[in-house]
Coordinates of C-alpha atoms and ligand atoms in Angstrom, one line a residue:
M1 CA 1.4 -1.0 -36.3
N2 CA 1.4 -2.7 -32.9
A3 CA -1.8 -4.7 -32.6
M4 CA -2.1 -4.1 -28.9
S5 CA -2.5 -0.4 -29.3
E6 CA -5.8 -0.8 -31.2
W7 CA -7.3 -2.1 -28.0
E8 CA -8.5 -0.4 -24.9
T9 CA -8.7 -2.1 -21.4
V10 CA -11.6 -1.7 -19.1
I11 CA -11.3 -2.8 -15.4
G12 CA -13.6 -2.8 -12.4
L13 CA -12.5 -4.1 -9.0
E14 CA -14.6 -5.7 -6.2
V15 CA -12.5 -5.4 -3.1
H16 CA -13.4 -7.3 0.1
V17 CA -12.2 -5.6 3.2
Q18 CA -12.3 -7.6 6.4
L19 CA -13.4 -5.1 9.1
A20 CA -11.3 -5.2 12.3
T21 CA -14.1 -5.7 14.8
K22 CA -13.5 -7.9 17.9
S23 CA -16.7 -9.9 17.3
K24 CA -18.6 -11.1 14.2
L25 CA -21.1 -9.3 12.1
F26 CA -24.1 -11.0 13.7
S27 CA -22.7 -12.8 16.7
G28 CA -20.5 -12.4 19.7
A29 CA -17.9 -15.0 18.6
S30 CA -14.3 -13.7 18.3
T31 CA -12.8 -12.8 15.0
L32 CA -9.2 -13.4 16.1
F33 CA -7.0 -14.7 13.3
G34 CA -5.0 -18.0 13.6
S35 CA -6.9 -19.8 16.4
A36 CA -7.3 -23.5 16.3
P37 CA -9.9 -24.6 13.7
N38 CA -13.6 -24.4 14.6
T39 CA -13.1 -22.8 18.0
Q40 CA -14.6 -19.5 17.1
A41 CA -17.8 -20.3 15.3
C42 CA -21.0 -20.2 17.4
N43 CA -24.4 -21.5 16.5
I44 CA -25.3 -18.2 14.8
D45 CA -22.3 -18.2 12.5
M46 CA -23.2 -21.8 11.5
G47 CA -26.9 -20.9 11.0
M48 CA -28.3 -23.6 13.3
P49 CA -32.1 -23.8 13.2
G50 CA -33.8 -21.2 15.4
V51 CA -30.9 -18.8 16.0
L52 CA -31.3 -15.2 15.4
P53 CA -28.5 -12.8 14.1
V54 CA -28.0 -9.4 15.9
L55 CA -26.3 -6.7 14.1
N56 CA -22.9 -5.5 15.4
E57 CA -23.1 -1.7 15.7
E58 CA -19.3 -1.2 15.4
V59 CA -19.6 -2.5 11.8
L60 CA -22.0 0.2 10.9
K61 CA -19.7 2.8 12.2
M62 CA -16.8 1.5 10.2
A63 CA -18.9 1.3 7.0
V64 CA -20.2 4.8 7.4
K65 CA -16.6 6.2 8.1
F66 CA -15.5 4.5 4.9
G67 CA -18.5 6.1 3.0
L68 CA -17.5 9.5 4.3
A69 CA -13.9 9.0 3.3
I70 CA -15.0 8.3 -0.3
N71 CA -17.5 11.2 -0.6
A72 CA -20.4 8.8 -0.9
S73 CA -24.1 8.8 0.2
I74 CA -25.1 6.8 3.2
N75 CA -28.4 5.0 2.6
S76 CA -31.0 5.0 5.3
P77 CA -32.7 2.7 5.7
T78 CA -30.1 0.2 4.7
Q79 CA -31.2 -3.4 4.5
F80 CA -29.8 -6.9 4.4
S81 CA -30.6 -9.7 1.9
R82 CA -30.0 -13.4 1.8
K83 CA -27.8 -14.7 -1.0
N84 CA -28.5 -18.4 -1.3
Y85 CA -25.8 -20.8 -2.6
F86 CA -24.4 -24.1 -1.6
Y87 CA -20.7 -24.5 -0.6
P88 CA -19.1 -26.8 1.9
D89 CA -17.7 -23.9 3.9
L90 CA -21.2 -22.3 4.1
P91 CA -23.2 -24.6 6.3
K92 CA -26.1 -22.1 6.5
G93 CA -26.8 -22.4 2.7
Y94 CA -26.9 -18.7 2.5
Q95 CA -24.9 -15.7 3.1
I96 CA -26.3 -12.5 4.7
S97 CA -25.3 -9.7 2.4
Q98 CA -26.8 -6.5 0.9
L99 CA -28.4 -6.1 -2.5
D100 CA -30.8 -3.1 -2.5
N101 CA -30.0 0.0 -0.4
P102 CA -26.4 -1.0 0.4
I103 CA -25.0 1.1 3.3
V104 CA -22.6 3.1 1.1
E105 CA -23.5 4.2 -2.5
A106 CA -22.1 6.5 -5.2
G107 CA -18.7 7.7 -4.0
F108 CA -15.4 8.3 -5.7
L109 CA -11.7 8.6 -5.0
E110 CA -8.7 10.0 -6.8
I111 CA -5.7 8.2 -8.0
I112 CA -2.5 9.7 -9.3
V113 CA -1.7 8.7 -12.9
K114 CA 0.9 9.9 -15.4
E115 CA -1.4 12.7 -16.7
G116 CA -2.2 13.9 -13.2
K117 CA -5.2 13.0 -11.1
K118 CA -8.0 10.7 -12.2
K119 CA -11.4 10.2 -10.5
I120 CA -12.5 6.7 -10.0
G121 CA -16.2 6.0 -9.3
I122 CA -17.2 3.7 -6.5
T123 CA -20.7 2.3 -7.3
R124 CA -21.3 0.9 -3.8
A125 CA -19.8 -0.6 -0.6
H126 CA -22.0 -3.2 1.1
L127 CA -21.8 -5.3 4.3
E128 CA -21.7 -9.1 4.2
E129 CA -20.5 -12.0 6.2
D130 CA -17.6 -14.1 5.3
A131 CA -17.8 -17.8 4.8
G132 CA -15.6 -20.5 6.4
K133 CA -12.4 -21.9 4.8
S134 CA -11.8 -25.3 3.0
L135 CA -8.4 -26.7 4.0
H136 CA -6.8 -29.0 1.4
E137 CA -3.2 -29.2 2.5
D138 CA -3.4 -31.2 5.8
F139 CA -5.7 -33.9 4.6
K140 CA -5.1 -36.6 2.0
H141 CA -8.0 -37.1 -0.3
L142 CA -10.2 -35.1 2.1
T143 CA -11.0 -31.5 2.7
G144 CA -11.1 -30.0 6.1
I145 CA -13.5 -27.2 6.9
D146 CA -12.7 -24.5 9.4
L147 CA -15.6 -22.2 10.2
N148 CA -13.7 -19.7 12.4
R149 CA -13.9 -17.1 9.6
A150 CA -17.8 -17.7 9.1
G151 CA -19.6 -14.5 10.0
T152 CA -16.6 -12.2 10.0
P153 CA -17.7 -8.8 8.7
L154 CA -16.7 -7.8 5.2
L155 CA -17.1 -4.5 3.4
E156 CA -17.3 -5.2 -0.3
V157 CA -16.3 -2.1 -2.3
V158 CA -17.3 -2.2 -6.0
S159 CA -15.8 0.2 -8.4
E160 CA -17.2 1.6 -11.6
P161 CA -15.4 0.2 -14.7
D162 CA -13.3 3.4 -14.7
L163 CA -9.8 1.9 -14.6
N164 CA -8.0 1.5 -17.9
S165 CA -4.7 -0.3 -17.1
A166 CA -3.0 -2.7 -14.6
E167 CA -1.2 0.3 -13.2
E168 CA -4.4 2.3 -12.5
A169 CA -6.0 -0.8 -10.9
V170 CA -3.0 -1.1 -8.6
A171 CA -3.0 2.6 -7.8
Y172 CA -6.7 2.4 -7.0
L173 CA -6.2 -0.6 -4.7
K174 CA -3.4 1.1 -2.9
R175 CA -5.7 4.1 -2.3
I176 CA -8.4 1.8 -0.8
H177 CA -5.7 0.2 1.3
S178 CA -4.5 3.5 2.5
I179 CA -8.0 4.7 3.4
I180 CA -8.9 1.6 5.4
R181 CA -5.6 1.8 7.3
Y182 CA -6.0 5.5 8.0
L183 CA -9.5 4.9 9.3
E184 CA -8.2 1.9 11.3
I185 CA -11.2 -0.2 10.1
S186 CA -9.1 -3.0 8.8
D187 CA -5.4 -4.1 9.0
G188 CA -5.5 -4.5 5.3
N189 CA -3.2 -7.5 5.4
M190 CA -3.5 -9.0 2.0
A191 CA -1.4 -12.1 2.8
E192 CA -3.8 -13.0 5.7
G193 CA -6.8 -12.3 3.5
S194 CA -8.0 -9.1 5.3
M195 CA -8.2 -7.4 1.9
R196 CA -9.0 -9.5 -1.3
C197 CA -9.7 -8.5 -4.7
D198 CA -11.8 -9.7 -7.7
V199 CA -10.7 -8.2 -10.9
N200 CA -13.1 -7.7 -13.8
V201 CA -11.4 -7.2 -17.1
S202 CA -12.6 -6.6 -20.6
V203 CA -11.1 -5.2 -23.7
R204 CA -12.7 -3.3 -26.6
K205 CA -11.5 -1.7 -29.8
K206 CA -10.5 1.9 -29.2
G207 CA -13.4 4.2 -29.9
N208 CA -16.0 1.6 -29.2
K209 CA -18.7 2.9 -26.8
E210 CA -19.9 -0.5 -25.7
L211 CA -18.1 -2.5 -23.1
G212 CA -16.5 -5.8 -24.1
T213 CA -17.4 -9.1 -22.5
R214 CA -15.6 -9.3 -19.1
T215 CA -14.1 -12.1 -17.1
E216 CA -13.9 -12.0 -13.3
T217 CA -10.7 -13.3 -11.6
K218 CA -11.4 -14.1 -8.0
N219 CA -9.5 -13.6 -4.8
V220 CA -6.2 -12.2 -6.1
N221 CA -4.2 -11.5 -2.9
S222 CA -1.4 -9.1 -3.5
F223 CA -0.8 -5.9 -5.4
K224 CA 1.8 -7.7 -7.6
F225 CA -0.7 -10.5 -8.5
V226 CA -3.4 -8.0 -9.3
E227 CA -1.1 -6.4 -11.8
R228 CA 0.0 -9.7 -13.3
A229 CA -3.4 -11.2 -13.5
I230 CA -4.7 -8.2 -15.3
Q231 CA -1.8 -8.1 -17.8
Y232 CA -2.4 -11.8 -18.5
E233 CA -6.0 -11.3 -19.0
I234 CA -5.5 -8.4 -21.4
K235 CA -3.2 -10.4 -23.6
R236 CA -5.4 -13.5 -23.5
Q237 CA -8.6 -11.6 -24.4
V238 CA -6.9 -9.7 -27.2
S239 CA -5.5 -12.8 -28.8
V240 CA -9.0 -14.5 -28.5
L241 CA -10.7 -11.6 -30.2
E242 CA -7.9 -11.3 -32.8
A243 CA -8.4 -15.0 -33.7
G244 CA -12.1 -14.0 -34.4
E245 CA -13.5 -15.8 -31.4
N246 CA -15.5 -14.5 -28.5
V247 CA -14.4 -13.9 -24.9
V248 CA -16.5 -16.2 -22.6
Q249 CA -18.1 -14.4 -19.6
E250 CA -16.7 -16.5 -16.8
T251 CA -15.2 -16.6 -13.4
R252 CA -11.5 -17.4 -13.4
L253 CA -8.7 -18.1 -10.9
Y254 CA -5.2 -16.6 -10.9
D255 CA -2.3 -19.1 -10.4
S256 CA 0.7 -17.2 -9.1
Q257 CA 3.0 -20.1 -9.7
S258 CA 2.4 -20.3 -13.4
N259 CA 1.4 -16.6 -13.6
E260 CA -1.8 -17.3 -15.7
T261 CA -5.5 -17.2 -15.0
R262 CA -7.7 -20.4 -15.6
P263 CA -11.5 -20.8 -15.9
M264 CA -13.1 -21.8 -12.7
R265 CA -16.8 -21.7 -13.4
S266 CA -19.3 -20.0 -15.8
K267 CA -20.3 -16.6 -14.5
E268 CA -23.3 -16.5 -12.1
F269 CA -25.8 -13.7 -12.1
A270 CA -27.7 -12.0 -9.3
N271 CA -30.9 -14.1 -10.0
D272 CA -28.9 -17.3 -9.6
Y273 CA -28.8 -16.5 -6.0
R274 CA -32.5 -16.0 -5.3
Y275 CA -31.8 -13.0 -3.2
F276 CA -34.7 -12.0 -0.8
P277 CA -34.8 -9.5 2.1
E278 CA -33.3 -11.1 5.2
P279 CA -36.4 -12.0 7.3
D280 CA -34.4 -12.1 10.6
L281 CA -33.1 -8.6 10.4
L282 CA -35.0 -5.3 10.2
P283 CA -34.0 -2.5 7.8
V284 CA -31.5 -0.2 9.7
L285 CA -32.2 3.6 10.0
I286 CA -29.0 5.6 10.1
D287 CA -29.8 9.1 11.3
D288 CA -27.9 12.4 10.9
E289 CA -26.8 12.3 14.6
F290 CA -25.1 9.0 14.1
I291 CA -23.3 10.2 10.9
N292 CA -22.3 13.6 12.4
S293 CA -20.8 11.9 15.4
L294 CA -18.7 9.8 13.1
K295 CA -17.7 12.9 11.1
D296 CA -16.2 14.4 14.2
Q297 CA -14.2 11.3 14.7
M298 CA -12.7 11.2 11.2
P299 CA -8.9 11.3 11.2
E300 CA -6.8 13.4 8.9
L301 CA -6.8 11.3 5.7
S302 CA -3.8 11.1 3.3
E303 CA -5.0 13.8 0.9
S304 CA -5.2 16.4 3.6
K305 CA -2.0 15.1 5.2
T306 CA -0.2 15.5 1.8
K307 CA -1.3 19.1 1.5
R308 CA -0.2 19.8 5.1
F309 CA 3.2 18.2 4.4
V310 CA 3.7 20.4 1.4
K311 CA 2.7 23.6 3.3
D312 CA 4.3 22.9 6.7
Y313 CA 7.4 21.1 5.7
Q314 CA 8.0 22.7 2.2
L315 CA 8.1 19.3 0.6
T316 CA 7.4 18.6 -3.1
E317 CA 3.9 17.1 -3.7
Y318 CA 5.6 14.0 -5.0
D319 CA 7.5 13.5 -1.8
A320 CA 4.5 14.3 0.4
N321 CA 2.6 11.6 -1.5
V322 CA 5.2 9.0 -1.0
L323 CA 5.3 9.8 2.8
T324 CA 1.5 9.7 3.3
V325 CA 0.6 6.5 1.5
D326 CA 0.9 4.6 4.9
L327 CA -0.2 6.2 8.1
N328 CA 2.6 4.7 10.2
F329 CA 5.2 5.8 7.6
A330 CA 3.8 9.3 7.7
N331 CA 3.9 9.4 11.5
F332 CA 7.5 8.1 11.6
F333 CA 8.5 10.9 9.2
E334 CA 6.9 13.5 11.4
E335 CA 8.7 12.2 14.4
V336 CA 12.1 12.3 12.6
A337 CA 11.3 15.8 11.3
A338 CA 10.5 17.1 14.8
K339 CA 13.6 15.6 16.2
S340 CA 16.0 16.8 13.5
K341 CA 14.3 20.1 12.9
N342 CA 15.1 19.7 9.2
P343 CA 12.1 18.2 7.5
K344 CA 13.7 18.1 4.0
L345 CA 16.6 16.1 5.3
A346 CA 14.3 13.9 7.3
A347 CA 12.1 13.2 4.2
N348 CA 15.3 12.3 2.1
W349 CA 16.4 9.9 4.7
V350 CA 13.1 8.2 5.5
M351 CA 12.3 7.8 1.7
G352 CA 16.0 7.0 0.8
E353 CA 18.2 5.1 3.2
L354 CA 15.6 3.9 5.6
S355 CA 13.2 2.7 2.9
A356 CA 16.0 0.9 1.1
F357 CA 16.9 -1.1 4.3
L358 CA 13.3 -1.8 5.0
N359 CA 12.7 -3.1 1.5
Q360 CA 15.8 -5.2 1.4
E361 CA 14.7 -7.1 4.5
N362 CA 11.0 -6.9 3.6
L363 CA 10.1 -5.1 6.8
T364 CA 7.3 -2.7 7.6
I365 CA 8.0 0.7 9.2
Q366 CA 6.8 -0.8 12.5
E367 CA 9.5 -3.4 12.3
T368 CA 12.3 -0.9 11.6
K369 CA 15.6 -1.5 13.3
V370 CA 16.4 2.2 13.6
D371 CA 13.7 4.1 15.4
S372 CA 12.6 7.6 14.8
K373 CA 14.5 9.0 17.8
K374 CA 17.8 7.4 16.7
L375 CA 17.4 8.5 13.1
G376 CA 16.6 12.1 14.3
N377 CA 19.8 12.0 16.4
L378 CA 21.8 10.9 13.4
L379 CA 20.5 13.7 11.3
N380 CA 21.4 16.2 14.1
R381 CA 25.0 15.0 13.8
I382 CA 24.9 15.9 10.1
E383 CA 23.3 19.2 10.9
D384 CA 26.0 20.2 13.5
S385 CA 28.8 19.1 11.1
T386 CA 29.9 16.2 13.3
I387 CA 29.8 14.0 10.3
S388 CA 29.2 14.3 6.6
G389 CA 26.2 12.9 4.9
K390 CA 28.3 10.2 3.3
I391 CA 29.7 9.1 6.7
A392 CA 26.2 9.2 8.1
K393 CA 25.2 6.4 5.7
E394 CA 28.0 4.2 7.1
V395 CA 26.8 5.1 10.7
F396 CA 23.2 4.3 9.7
E397 CA 24.2 0.8 8.4
E398 CA 26.0 0.1 11.8
M399 CA 23.0 1.4 13.7
W400 CA 20.7 -0.9 11.7
N401 CA 22.9 -3.9 12.3
T402 CA 23.8 -3.4 15.9
G403 CA 21.0 -1.2 17.3
S404 CA 23.7 1.1 18.7
S405 CA 23.3 4.9 19.0
P406 CA 24.9 7.2 16.4
E407 CA 26.9 9.0 19.1
K408 CA 28.5 5.7 20.2
I409 CA 29.3 4.6 16.7
I410 CA 30.9 7.9 15.7
E411 CA 32.9 7.8 18.9
T412 CA 34.1 4.2 18.8
K413 CA 34.8 4.2 15.1
G414 CA 36.5 7.6 15.2
L415 CA 34.3 8.9 12.4
K416 CA 34.1 12.5 13.7
Q417 CA 34.5 14.9 10.8
V418 CA 37.8 16.7 10.5
T419 CA 36.9 20.4 10.6
D420 CA 40.2 21.6 11.9
S421 CA 41.7 23.6 9.0
V422 CA 45.3 22.9 9.9
E423 CA 44.6 19.3 9.7
I424 CA 42.8 19.6 6.4
R425 CA 45.6 21.7 5.0
E426 CA 48.0 18.9 5.8
I427 CA 45.9 16.3 4.1
I428 CA 45.6 18.6 1.1
N429 CA 49.4 18.9 1.0
Q430 CA 49.7 15.2 1.0
A431 CA 47.3 14.8 -1.8
L432 CA 49.2 17.3 -3.9
D433 CA 52.6 15.7 -3.2
Q434 CA 51.3 12.3 -4.1
N435 CA 50.1 13.4 -7.5
P436 CA 52.7 15.7 -9.1
T437 CA 51.7 14.9 -12.7
Q438 CA 48.0 15.8 -12.1
L439 CA 49.1 19.0 -10.3
E440 CA 51.2 20.0 -13.3
Q441 CA 48.3 19.3 -15.7
Y442 CA 46.0 21.3 -13.5
K443 CA 48.3 24.3 -13.5
D444 CA 48.5 23.9 -17.3
G445 CA 44.7 24.6 -17.4
K446 CA 43.1 21.2 -16.9
D447 CA 40.5 22.6 -14.5
K448 CA 38.6 19.4 -14.4
L449 CA 41.2 17.8 -12.2
F450 CA 39.9 19.9 -9.3
G451 CA 37.3 17.1 -8.6
F452 CA 40.1 14.6 -8.7
F453 CA 42.0 16.3 -5.9
V454 CA 38.9 16.6 -3.8
G455 CA 38.5 12.9 -4.2
Q456 CA 42.1 12.2 -3.2
V457 CA 41.7 14.4 0.0
M458 CA 38.5 12.6 1.0
K459 CA 40.2 9.3 0.3
I460 CA 43.2 10.1 2.5
S461 CA 40.8 11.4 5.2
K462 CA 38.7 8.3 4.9
G463 CA 35.8 10.5 4.1
K464 CA 36.1 12.5 7.3
A465 CA 37.3 15.8 6.0
N466 CA 34.6 18.4 5.9
P467 CA 33.8 18.7 2.2
E468 CA 33.0 22.5 2.2
Q469 CA 36.3 23.3 3.9
V470 CA 38.1 20.9 1.6
N471 CA 36.7 22.8 -1.4
K472 CA 37.6 26.1 0.0
I473 CA 41.1 25.5 1.2
L474 CA 41.9 23.4 -1.9
K475 CA 40.9 26.2 -4.2
E476 CA 43.0 28.8 -2.3
K477 CA 45.9 26.3 -2.3
L478 CA 45.8 25.7 -6.1
E479 CA 45.6 29.3 -6.8
E480 CA 48.7 30.1 -4.8
Ligands
LIG1 P1 -21.3 -9.0 -10.5 O1 -21.7 -8.6 -9.1 O2 -22.2 -10.0 -11.2 O3 -19.9 -9.4 -10.6 P2 -21.4 -6.2 -11.3 O4 -22.2 -5.6 -12.4 O5 -21.9 -5.7 -10.0 O6 -21.5 -7.7 -11.4 O7 -20.0 -5.7 -11.6 C1 -18.9 -6.1 -10.8 C2 -17.7 -5.3 -11.2 O8 -17.4 -5.5 -12.6 C3 -17.8 -3.9 -11.1 O9 -16.5 -3.4 -10.4 C4 -17.9 -3.3 -12.4 O10 -17.3 -2.1 -12.6 C5 -17.1 -4.3 -13.3 N1 -17.5 -4.5 -14.7 C6 -18.8 -4.6 -15.1 N2 -18.8 -4.8 -16.4 C7 -17.5 -4.7 -16.8 C8 -16.8 -4.8 -18.1 N3 -17.5 -5.0 -19.3 N4 -15.5 -4.7 -18.1 C9 -14.8 -4.6 -17.0 N5 -15.4 -4.4 -15.8 C10 -16.7 -4.5 -15.7
LIG2 MG1 -18.7 -10.1 -8.9

């Protein structure tokens, strides 16, 4: 028996989402990414003596919207607490965070797994300020401190330990990513650190009720790395336990170069931080009026969009799900569908050819080299039989590489489909003349050769013969 199959994995994720406000959580300093070091941290962000934080209302709106999107309760009053710790990139010596009465509590979302849908509980989502950054690369034997990020608003989303595999964890993370992008509360850019993930992993013998001892791997910054870090931890913990030893509860780091996790420090607990209510900020009351006005502003989220795509465009649920993961991708599809008036064809091309080209060059849909209007035009040329689907792929590649319009490419390359039956008849005659042996075999009953002749005709016409007509005329011809 495979030893791994005796074990069950339990995972809980803590996701830090950087909220896309113009200014910081408690100050008016800018949150712009990529500015010169230490040009965007004011006295409040650095916690100079005597300064007072002022709460940014925009942050509350964003957090409440997130809460509504995950079916959670919104706490009122919600309160801030001081989390005390020392670190070079935290000159204040404390971080303003939330402990009791976090703004968002007890929600859930659904992920799609092999067996169907699975509900994942979200314990809480609380607001906190980000710390600065330590820079090691530019300085020999020294560490630089950049405080631009200090005070940037974060929403920390804590899941229940409801995830049971690396795949489920990634699916959950993608749902969170999709929600924050749909709500436009964060750009979700993992490479720039706008979404960071701590993964808590434990294993236990199947059937055990009690949770195993977990490790927490910090700041994993891509979907791929989350998957790998979890897989590594599962294997490591199982081998520790099978050797009769105990898993140490600790904080670990994932090294993407060596693809392993390493111990960083022993696990800290809430009481290590000496949390206390933030004396400089009052508890915040969030009334129904505030919540209701945000409810009115909620966009159509991906779940409703999926349902609408199935209904309005007659797509399969699977296709609709793929198209709605990303808001910009969904919008692009709708533009192509409107232009081409054939949603099914639009869906196939957006998920097929277009996605393949985007993936190959690692581009997002906003960076596409063929816009929705041009793609719609191309699909119209298939619809009106100017070109076949196969030739359309050739045209698409040329559009991608040159930025030219489909009409122009079809014209200059002479790709227009041959629909003239006289011309097609001639090509068929050529194909039959060139292959007398096969023709004889066909007449002797080798029906399978029909496809061979279709292939020959398409080859001679360089793919331009209208396939339906070829089939029809060839059949007539062979039955003569
Ligand atoms: P802390 O804030 O100290 O990291 P929490 O109890 O708030 O601790 O848990 C943080 C995350 O760890 C949550 O997502 C939770 O679901 C997850 N978690 C807790 N216990 C386990 C466990 N035994 N195995 C896997 N995940 C766990
Ligand atoms: Mg934690």
